[in-house]
PDB file of C-alpha atoms in Angstrom:
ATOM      1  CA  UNK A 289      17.281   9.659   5.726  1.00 95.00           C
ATOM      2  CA  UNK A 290      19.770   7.239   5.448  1.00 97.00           C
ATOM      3  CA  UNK A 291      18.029   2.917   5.711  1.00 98.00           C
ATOM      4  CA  UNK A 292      21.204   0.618   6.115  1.00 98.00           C
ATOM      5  CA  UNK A 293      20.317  -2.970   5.492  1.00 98.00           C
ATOM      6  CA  UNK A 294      23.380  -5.262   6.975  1.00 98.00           C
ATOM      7  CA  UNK A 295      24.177  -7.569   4.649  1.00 98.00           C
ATOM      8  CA  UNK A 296      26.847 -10.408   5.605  1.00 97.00           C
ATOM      9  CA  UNK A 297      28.317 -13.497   3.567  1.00 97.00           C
ATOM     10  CA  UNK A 298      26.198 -16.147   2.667  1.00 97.00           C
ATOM     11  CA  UNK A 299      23.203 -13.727   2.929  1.00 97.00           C
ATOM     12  CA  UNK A 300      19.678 -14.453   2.412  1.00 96.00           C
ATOM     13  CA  UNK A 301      18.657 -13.153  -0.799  1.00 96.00           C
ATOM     14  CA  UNK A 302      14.635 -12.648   0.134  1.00 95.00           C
ATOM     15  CA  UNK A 303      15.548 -10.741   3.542  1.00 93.00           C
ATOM     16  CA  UNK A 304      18.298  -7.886   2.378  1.00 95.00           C
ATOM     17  CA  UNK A 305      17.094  -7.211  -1.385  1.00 96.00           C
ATOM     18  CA  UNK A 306      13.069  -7.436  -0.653  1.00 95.00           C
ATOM     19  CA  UNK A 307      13.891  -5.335   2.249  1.00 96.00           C
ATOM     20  CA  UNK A 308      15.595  -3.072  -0.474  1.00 97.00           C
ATOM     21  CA  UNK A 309      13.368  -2.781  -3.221  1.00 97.00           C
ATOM     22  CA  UNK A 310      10.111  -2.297  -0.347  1.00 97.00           C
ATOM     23  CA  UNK A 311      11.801   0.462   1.010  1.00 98.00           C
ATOM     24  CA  UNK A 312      12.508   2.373  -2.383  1.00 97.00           C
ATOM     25  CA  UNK A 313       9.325   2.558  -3.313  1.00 96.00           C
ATOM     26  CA  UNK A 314      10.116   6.180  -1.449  1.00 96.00           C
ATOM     27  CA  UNK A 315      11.022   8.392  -3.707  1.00 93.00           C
ATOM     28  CA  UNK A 316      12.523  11.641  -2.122  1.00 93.00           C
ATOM     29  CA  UNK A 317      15.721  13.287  -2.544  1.00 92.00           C
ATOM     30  CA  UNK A 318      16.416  13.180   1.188  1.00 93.00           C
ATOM     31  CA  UNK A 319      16.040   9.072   1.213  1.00 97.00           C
ATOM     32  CA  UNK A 320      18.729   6.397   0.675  1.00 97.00           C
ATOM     33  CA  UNK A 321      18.869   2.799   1.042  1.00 98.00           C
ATOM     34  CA  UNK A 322      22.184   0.874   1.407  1.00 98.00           C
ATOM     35  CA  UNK A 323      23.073  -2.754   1.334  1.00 98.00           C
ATOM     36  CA  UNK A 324      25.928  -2.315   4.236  1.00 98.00           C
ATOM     37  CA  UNK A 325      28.329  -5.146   3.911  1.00 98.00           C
ATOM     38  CA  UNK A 326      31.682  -5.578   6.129  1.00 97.00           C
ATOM     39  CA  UNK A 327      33.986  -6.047   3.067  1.00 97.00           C
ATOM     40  CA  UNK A 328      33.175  -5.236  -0.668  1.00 97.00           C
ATOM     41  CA  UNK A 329      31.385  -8.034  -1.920  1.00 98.00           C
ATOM     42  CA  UNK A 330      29.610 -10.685  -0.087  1.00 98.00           C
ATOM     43  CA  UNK A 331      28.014 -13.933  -1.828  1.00 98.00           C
ATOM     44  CA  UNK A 332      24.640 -15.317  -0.795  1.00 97.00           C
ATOM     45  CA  UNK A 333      23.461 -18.471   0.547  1.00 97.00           C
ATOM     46  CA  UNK A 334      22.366 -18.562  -3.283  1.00 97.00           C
ATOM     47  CA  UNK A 335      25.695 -17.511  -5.024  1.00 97.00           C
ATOM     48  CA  UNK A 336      24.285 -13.984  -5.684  1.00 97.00           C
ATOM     49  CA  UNK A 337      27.127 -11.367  -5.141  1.00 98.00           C
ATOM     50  CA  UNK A 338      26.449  -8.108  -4.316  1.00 97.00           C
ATOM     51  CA  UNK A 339      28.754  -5.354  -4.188  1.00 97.00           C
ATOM     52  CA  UNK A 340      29.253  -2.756  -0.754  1.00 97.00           C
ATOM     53  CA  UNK A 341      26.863   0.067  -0.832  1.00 98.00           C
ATOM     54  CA  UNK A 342      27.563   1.510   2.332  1.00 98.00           C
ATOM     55  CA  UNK A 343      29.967   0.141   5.229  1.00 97.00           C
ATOM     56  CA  UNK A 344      29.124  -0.912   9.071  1.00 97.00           C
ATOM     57  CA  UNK A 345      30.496   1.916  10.115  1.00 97.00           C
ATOM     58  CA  UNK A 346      28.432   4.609   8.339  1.00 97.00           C
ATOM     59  CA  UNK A 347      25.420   1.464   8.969  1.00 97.00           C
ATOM     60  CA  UNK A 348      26.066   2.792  12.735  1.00 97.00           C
ATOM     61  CA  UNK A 349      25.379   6.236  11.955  1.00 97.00           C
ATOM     62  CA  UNK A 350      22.178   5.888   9.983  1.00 98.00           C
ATOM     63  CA  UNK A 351      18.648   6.780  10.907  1.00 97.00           C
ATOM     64  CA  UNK A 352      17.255   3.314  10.266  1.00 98.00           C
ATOM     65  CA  UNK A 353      19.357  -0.180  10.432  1.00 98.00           C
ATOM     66  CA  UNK A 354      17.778  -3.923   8.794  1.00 98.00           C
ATOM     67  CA  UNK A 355      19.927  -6.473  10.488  1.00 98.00           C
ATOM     68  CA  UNK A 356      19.764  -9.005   7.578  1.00 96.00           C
ATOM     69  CA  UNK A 357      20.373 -12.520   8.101  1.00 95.00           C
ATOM     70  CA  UNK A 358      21.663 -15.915   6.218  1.00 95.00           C
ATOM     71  CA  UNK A 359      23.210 -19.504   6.652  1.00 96.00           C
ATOM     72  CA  UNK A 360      26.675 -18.073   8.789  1.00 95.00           C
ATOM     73  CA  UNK A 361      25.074 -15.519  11.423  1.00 95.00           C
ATOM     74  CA  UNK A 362      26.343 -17.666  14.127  1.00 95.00           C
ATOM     75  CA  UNK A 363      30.129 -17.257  12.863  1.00 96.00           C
ATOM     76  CA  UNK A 364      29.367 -13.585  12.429  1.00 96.00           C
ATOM     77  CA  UNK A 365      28.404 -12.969  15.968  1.00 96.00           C
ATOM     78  CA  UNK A 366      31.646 -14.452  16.739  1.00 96.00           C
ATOM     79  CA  UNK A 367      33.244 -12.027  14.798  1.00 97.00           C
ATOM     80  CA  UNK A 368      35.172  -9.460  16.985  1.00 97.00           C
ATOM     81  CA  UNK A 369      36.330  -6.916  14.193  1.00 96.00           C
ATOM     82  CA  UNK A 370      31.981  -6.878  13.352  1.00 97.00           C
ATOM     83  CA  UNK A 371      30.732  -7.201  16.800  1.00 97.00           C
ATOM     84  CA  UNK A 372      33.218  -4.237  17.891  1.00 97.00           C
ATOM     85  CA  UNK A 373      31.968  -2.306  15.177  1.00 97.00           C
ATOM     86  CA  UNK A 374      27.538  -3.274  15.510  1.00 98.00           C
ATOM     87  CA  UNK A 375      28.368  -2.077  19.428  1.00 97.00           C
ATOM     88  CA  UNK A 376      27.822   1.600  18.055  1.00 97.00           C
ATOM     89  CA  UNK A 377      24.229   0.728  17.390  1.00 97.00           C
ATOM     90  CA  UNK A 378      21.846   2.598  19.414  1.00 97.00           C
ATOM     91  CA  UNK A 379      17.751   2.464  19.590  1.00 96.00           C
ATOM     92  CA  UNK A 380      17.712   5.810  21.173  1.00 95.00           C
ATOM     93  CA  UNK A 381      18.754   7.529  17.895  1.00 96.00           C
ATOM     94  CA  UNK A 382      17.782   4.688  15.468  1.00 97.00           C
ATOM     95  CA  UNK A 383      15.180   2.738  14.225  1.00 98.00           C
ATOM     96  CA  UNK A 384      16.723  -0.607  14.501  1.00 98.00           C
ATOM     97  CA  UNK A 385      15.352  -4.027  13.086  1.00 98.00           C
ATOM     98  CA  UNK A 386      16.622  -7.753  12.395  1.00 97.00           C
ATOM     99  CA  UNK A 387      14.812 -10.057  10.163  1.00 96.00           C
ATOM    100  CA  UNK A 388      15.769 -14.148  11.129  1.00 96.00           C
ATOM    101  CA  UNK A 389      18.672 -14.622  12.460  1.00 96.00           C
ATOM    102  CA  UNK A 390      19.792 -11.022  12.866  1.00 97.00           C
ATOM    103  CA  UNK A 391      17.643 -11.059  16.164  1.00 97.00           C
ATOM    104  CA  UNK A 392      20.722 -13.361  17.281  1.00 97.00           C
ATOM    105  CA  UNK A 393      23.013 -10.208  16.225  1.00 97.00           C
ATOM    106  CA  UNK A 394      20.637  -8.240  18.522  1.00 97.00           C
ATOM    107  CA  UNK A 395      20.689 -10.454  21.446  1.00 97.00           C
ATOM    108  CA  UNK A 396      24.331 -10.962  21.255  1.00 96.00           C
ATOM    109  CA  UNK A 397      24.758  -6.923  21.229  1.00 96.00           C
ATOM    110  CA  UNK A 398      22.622  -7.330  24.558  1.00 96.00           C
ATOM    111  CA  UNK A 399      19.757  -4.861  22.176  1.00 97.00           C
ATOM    112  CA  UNK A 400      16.980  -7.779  23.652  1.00 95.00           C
ATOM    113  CA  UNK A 401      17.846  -7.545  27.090  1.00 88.00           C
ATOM    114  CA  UNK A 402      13.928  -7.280  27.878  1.00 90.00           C
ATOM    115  CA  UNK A 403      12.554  -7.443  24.660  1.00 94.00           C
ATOM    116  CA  UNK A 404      10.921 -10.357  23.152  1.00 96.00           C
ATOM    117  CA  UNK A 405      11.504 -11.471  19.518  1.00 97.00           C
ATOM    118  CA  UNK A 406      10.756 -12.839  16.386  1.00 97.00           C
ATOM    119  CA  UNK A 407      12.741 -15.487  13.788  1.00 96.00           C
ATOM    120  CA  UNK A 408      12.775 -17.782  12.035  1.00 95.00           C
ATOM    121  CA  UNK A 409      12.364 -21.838  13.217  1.00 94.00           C
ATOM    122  CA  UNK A 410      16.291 -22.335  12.555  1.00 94.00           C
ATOM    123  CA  UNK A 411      17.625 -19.614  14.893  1.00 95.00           C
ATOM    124  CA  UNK A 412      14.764 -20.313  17.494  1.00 96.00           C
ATOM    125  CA  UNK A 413      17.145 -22.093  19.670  1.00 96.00           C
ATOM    126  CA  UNK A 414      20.037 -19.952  19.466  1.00 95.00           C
ATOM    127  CA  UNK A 415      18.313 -17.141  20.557  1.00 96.00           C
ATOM    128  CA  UNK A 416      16.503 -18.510  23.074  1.00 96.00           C
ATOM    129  CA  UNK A 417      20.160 -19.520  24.144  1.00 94.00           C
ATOM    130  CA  UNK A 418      20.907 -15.874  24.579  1.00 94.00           C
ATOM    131  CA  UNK A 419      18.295 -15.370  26.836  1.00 94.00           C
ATOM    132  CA  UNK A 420      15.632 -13.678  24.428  1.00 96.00           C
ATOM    133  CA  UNK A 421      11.905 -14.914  24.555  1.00 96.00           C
ATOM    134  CA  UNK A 422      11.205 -16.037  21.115  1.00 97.00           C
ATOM    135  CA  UNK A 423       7.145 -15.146  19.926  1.00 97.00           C
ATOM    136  CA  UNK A 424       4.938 -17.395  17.745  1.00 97.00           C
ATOM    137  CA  UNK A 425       4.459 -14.593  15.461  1.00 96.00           C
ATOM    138  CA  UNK A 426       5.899 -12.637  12.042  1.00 97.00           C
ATOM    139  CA  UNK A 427       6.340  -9.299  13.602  1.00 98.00           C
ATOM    140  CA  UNK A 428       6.778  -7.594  17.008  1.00 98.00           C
ATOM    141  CA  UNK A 429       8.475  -4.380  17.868  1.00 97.00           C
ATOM    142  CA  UNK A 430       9.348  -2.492  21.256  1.00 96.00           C
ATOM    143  CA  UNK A 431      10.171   1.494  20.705  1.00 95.00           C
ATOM    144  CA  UNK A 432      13.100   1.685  18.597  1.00 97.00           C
ATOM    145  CA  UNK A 433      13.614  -1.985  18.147  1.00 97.00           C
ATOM    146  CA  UNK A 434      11.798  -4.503  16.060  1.00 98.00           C
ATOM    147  CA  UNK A 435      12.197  -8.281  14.771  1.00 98.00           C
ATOM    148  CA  UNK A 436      10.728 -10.188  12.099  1.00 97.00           C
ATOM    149  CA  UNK A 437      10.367 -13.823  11.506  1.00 96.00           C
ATOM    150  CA  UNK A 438      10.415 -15.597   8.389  1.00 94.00           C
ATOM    151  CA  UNK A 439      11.581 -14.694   5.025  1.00 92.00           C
ATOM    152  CA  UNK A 440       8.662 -13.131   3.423  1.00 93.00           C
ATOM    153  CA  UNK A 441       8.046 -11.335   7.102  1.00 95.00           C
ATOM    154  CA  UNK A 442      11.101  -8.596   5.355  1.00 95.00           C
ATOM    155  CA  UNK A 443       8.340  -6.386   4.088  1.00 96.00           C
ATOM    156  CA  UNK A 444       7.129  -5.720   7.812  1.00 97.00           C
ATOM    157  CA  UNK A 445       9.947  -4.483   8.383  1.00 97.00           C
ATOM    158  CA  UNK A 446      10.409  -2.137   5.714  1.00 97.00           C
ATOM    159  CA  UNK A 447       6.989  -1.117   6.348  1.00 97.00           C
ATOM    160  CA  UNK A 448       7.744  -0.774   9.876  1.00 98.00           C
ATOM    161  CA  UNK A 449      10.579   1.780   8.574  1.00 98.00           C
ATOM    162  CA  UNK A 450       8.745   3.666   6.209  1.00 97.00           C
ATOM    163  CA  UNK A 451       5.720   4.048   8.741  1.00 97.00           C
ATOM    164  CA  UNK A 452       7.764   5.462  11.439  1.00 97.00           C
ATOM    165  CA  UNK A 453       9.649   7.681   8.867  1.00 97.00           C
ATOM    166  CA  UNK A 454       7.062   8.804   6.448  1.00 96.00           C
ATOM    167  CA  UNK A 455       4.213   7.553   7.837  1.00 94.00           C
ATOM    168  CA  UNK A 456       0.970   5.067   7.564  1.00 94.00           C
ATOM    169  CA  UNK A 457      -0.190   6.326   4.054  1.00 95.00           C
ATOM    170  CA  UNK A 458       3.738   5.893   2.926  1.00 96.00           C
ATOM    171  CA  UNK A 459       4.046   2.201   4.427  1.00 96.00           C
ATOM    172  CA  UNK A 460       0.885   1.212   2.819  1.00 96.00           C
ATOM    173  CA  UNK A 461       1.143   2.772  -0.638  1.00 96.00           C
ATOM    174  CA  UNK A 462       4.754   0.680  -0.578  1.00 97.00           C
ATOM    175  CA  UNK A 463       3.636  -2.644   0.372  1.00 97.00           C
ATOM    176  CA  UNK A 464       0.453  -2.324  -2.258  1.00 97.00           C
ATOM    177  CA  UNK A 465       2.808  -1.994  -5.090  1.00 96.00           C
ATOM    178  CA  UNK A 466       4.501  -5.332  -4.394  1.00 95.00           C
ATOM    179  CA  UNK A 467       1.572  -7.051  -3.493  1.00 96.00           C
ATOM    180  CA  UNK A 468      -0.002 -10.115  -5.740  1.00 96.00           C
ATOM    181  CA  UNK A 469      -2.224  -8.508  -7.674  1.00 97.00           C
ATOM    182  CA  UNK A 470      -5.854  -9.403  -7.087  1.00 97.00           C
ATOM    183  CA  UNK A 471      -4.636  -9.819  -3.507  1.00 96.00           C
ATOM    184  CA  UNK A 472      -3.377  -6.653  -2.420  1.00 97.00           C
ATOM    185  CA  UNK A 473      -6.406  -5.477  -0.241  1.00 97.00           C
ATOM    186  CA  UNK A 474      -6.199  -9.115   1.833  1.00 97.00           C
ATOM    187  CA  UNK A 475      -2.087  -8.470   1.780  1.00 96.00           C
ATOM    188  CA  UNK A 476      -2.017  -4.888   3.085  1.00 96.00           C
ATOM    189  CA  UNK A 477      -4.587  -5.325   4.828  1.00 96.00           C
ATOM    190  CA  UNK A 478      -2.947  -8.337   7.011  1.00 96.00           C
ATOM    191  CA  UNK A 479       0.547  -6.714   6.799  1.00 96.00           C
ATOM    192  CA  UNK A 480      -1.236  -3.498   8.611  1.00 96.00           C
ATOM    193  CA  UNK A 481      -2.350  -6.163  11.313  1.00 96.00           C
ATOM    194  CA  UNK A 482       0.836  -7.029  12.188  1.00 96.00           C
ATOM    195  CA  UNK A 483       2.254  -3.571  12.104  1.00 96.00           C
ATOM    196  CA  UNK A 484       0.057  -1.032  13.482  1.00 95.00           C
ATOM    197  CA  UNK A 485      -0.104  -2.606  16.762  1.00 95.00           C
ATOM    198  CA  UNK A 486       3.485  -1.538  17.773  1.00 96.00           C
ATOM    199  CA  UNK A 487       3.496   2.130  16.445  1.00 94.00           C
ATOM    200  CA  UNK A 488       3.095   4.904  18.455  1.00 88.00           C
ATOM    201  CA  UNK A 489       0.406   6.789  19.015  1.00 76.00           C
ATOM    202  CA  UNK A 490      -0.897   9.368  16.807  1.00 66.00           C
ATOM    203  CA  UNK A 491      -0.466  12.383  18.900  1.00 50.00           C
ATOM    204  CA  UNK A 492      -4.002  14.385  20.269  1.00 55.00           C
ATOM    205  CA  UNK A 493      -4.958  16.780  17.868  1.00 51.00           C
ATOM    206  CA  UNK A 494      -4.622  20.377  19.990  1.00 55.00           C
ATOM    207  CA  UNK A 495      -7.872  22.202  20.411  1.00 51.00           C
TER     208      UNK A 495
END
């Protein structure tokens, strides 16, 4: 399994690496995560550089995409070389996610066509601009597709991931480990709030 989190200049720090370090708390040969960046460094919002992992175009063919977010999503979106390439994104065959303003990277893709979202306060507008419903909440997801608002919402999603790809037990063992200690009960326990509502269905057991 191959978890691509894209990663563009002036990136925020708490939504791509918390994303990362959440979602290697798997540890199996068959899983990789990837900070997927559209040249080979970017610099955060912070001044933190990070080097490529992985590129957009193997971020299109992974199982699982984090459409990260930062302080120039807006001039990424109006990036042709990047939008050209995100086009190859597809919810049938991926898990697909965007924490902040990557739901504005979603709805200019046209992936939130009828599905509302979550962000942050900032990109509200913007969004709503596009013609996506923004939610009051830190978490939603439709199918494939899911959105998460706020910085510290990142762990949803990489629970989200995990949960879908190795299941409940999986998603919750990962988010205990980087919860406050003497709070992680209360944490998982709200996290799974917010989650479990929009996974599928455990199929019937067969008689």
């Amino acid at each position: 399994m191959h978890i691509a989190i894209l990663t563009f200049e002036g990136y925020n720090e708490l939504d791509s690496l918390i994303a990362l370090g959440v979602l290697n708390r798997i540890k199996t040969d068959d899983w990789r995560v990837t900070i997927a960046t559209p040249s080979p460094k970017v610099t955060s919002m912070n001044g933190v550089v990070i080097e490529q992992m992985s590129t957009l175009e193997e971020a299109c063919a992974a199982d699982a995409v984090i459409v990260g977010s930062g302080i120039a999503t807006r001039e990424v979106v109006e990036d042709p070389d990047i939008m050209n390439t995100l086009r190859r994104l597809d919810p049938s065959r991926q898990l697909i996610a965007a924490q902040c303003s990557g739901a504005l990277v979603l709805a200019r893709l046209g992936l939130l066509s009828d599905v509302p979202a979550c962000t942050d306060l900032t990109t509200k507008p913007w969004v709503v601009a596009a013609g996506v419903e923004v939610l009051n909440q830190p978490f939603y997801a439709k199918d494939n597709l899911a959105t998460a608002g706020g910085c510290l919402a990142s762990p949803y999603l990489a629970a989200w991931i995990i949960a879908r790809l190795q299941g409940q037990e999986a998603a919750e063992s990962a988010l205990h480990y980087v919860a406050p200690v003497g709070e992680k009960e209360e944490y998982v326990g709200r996290a799974w709030r917010n989650i479990s509502p929009y996974l599928p269905a455990p199929a019937p057991a067969l008689l």
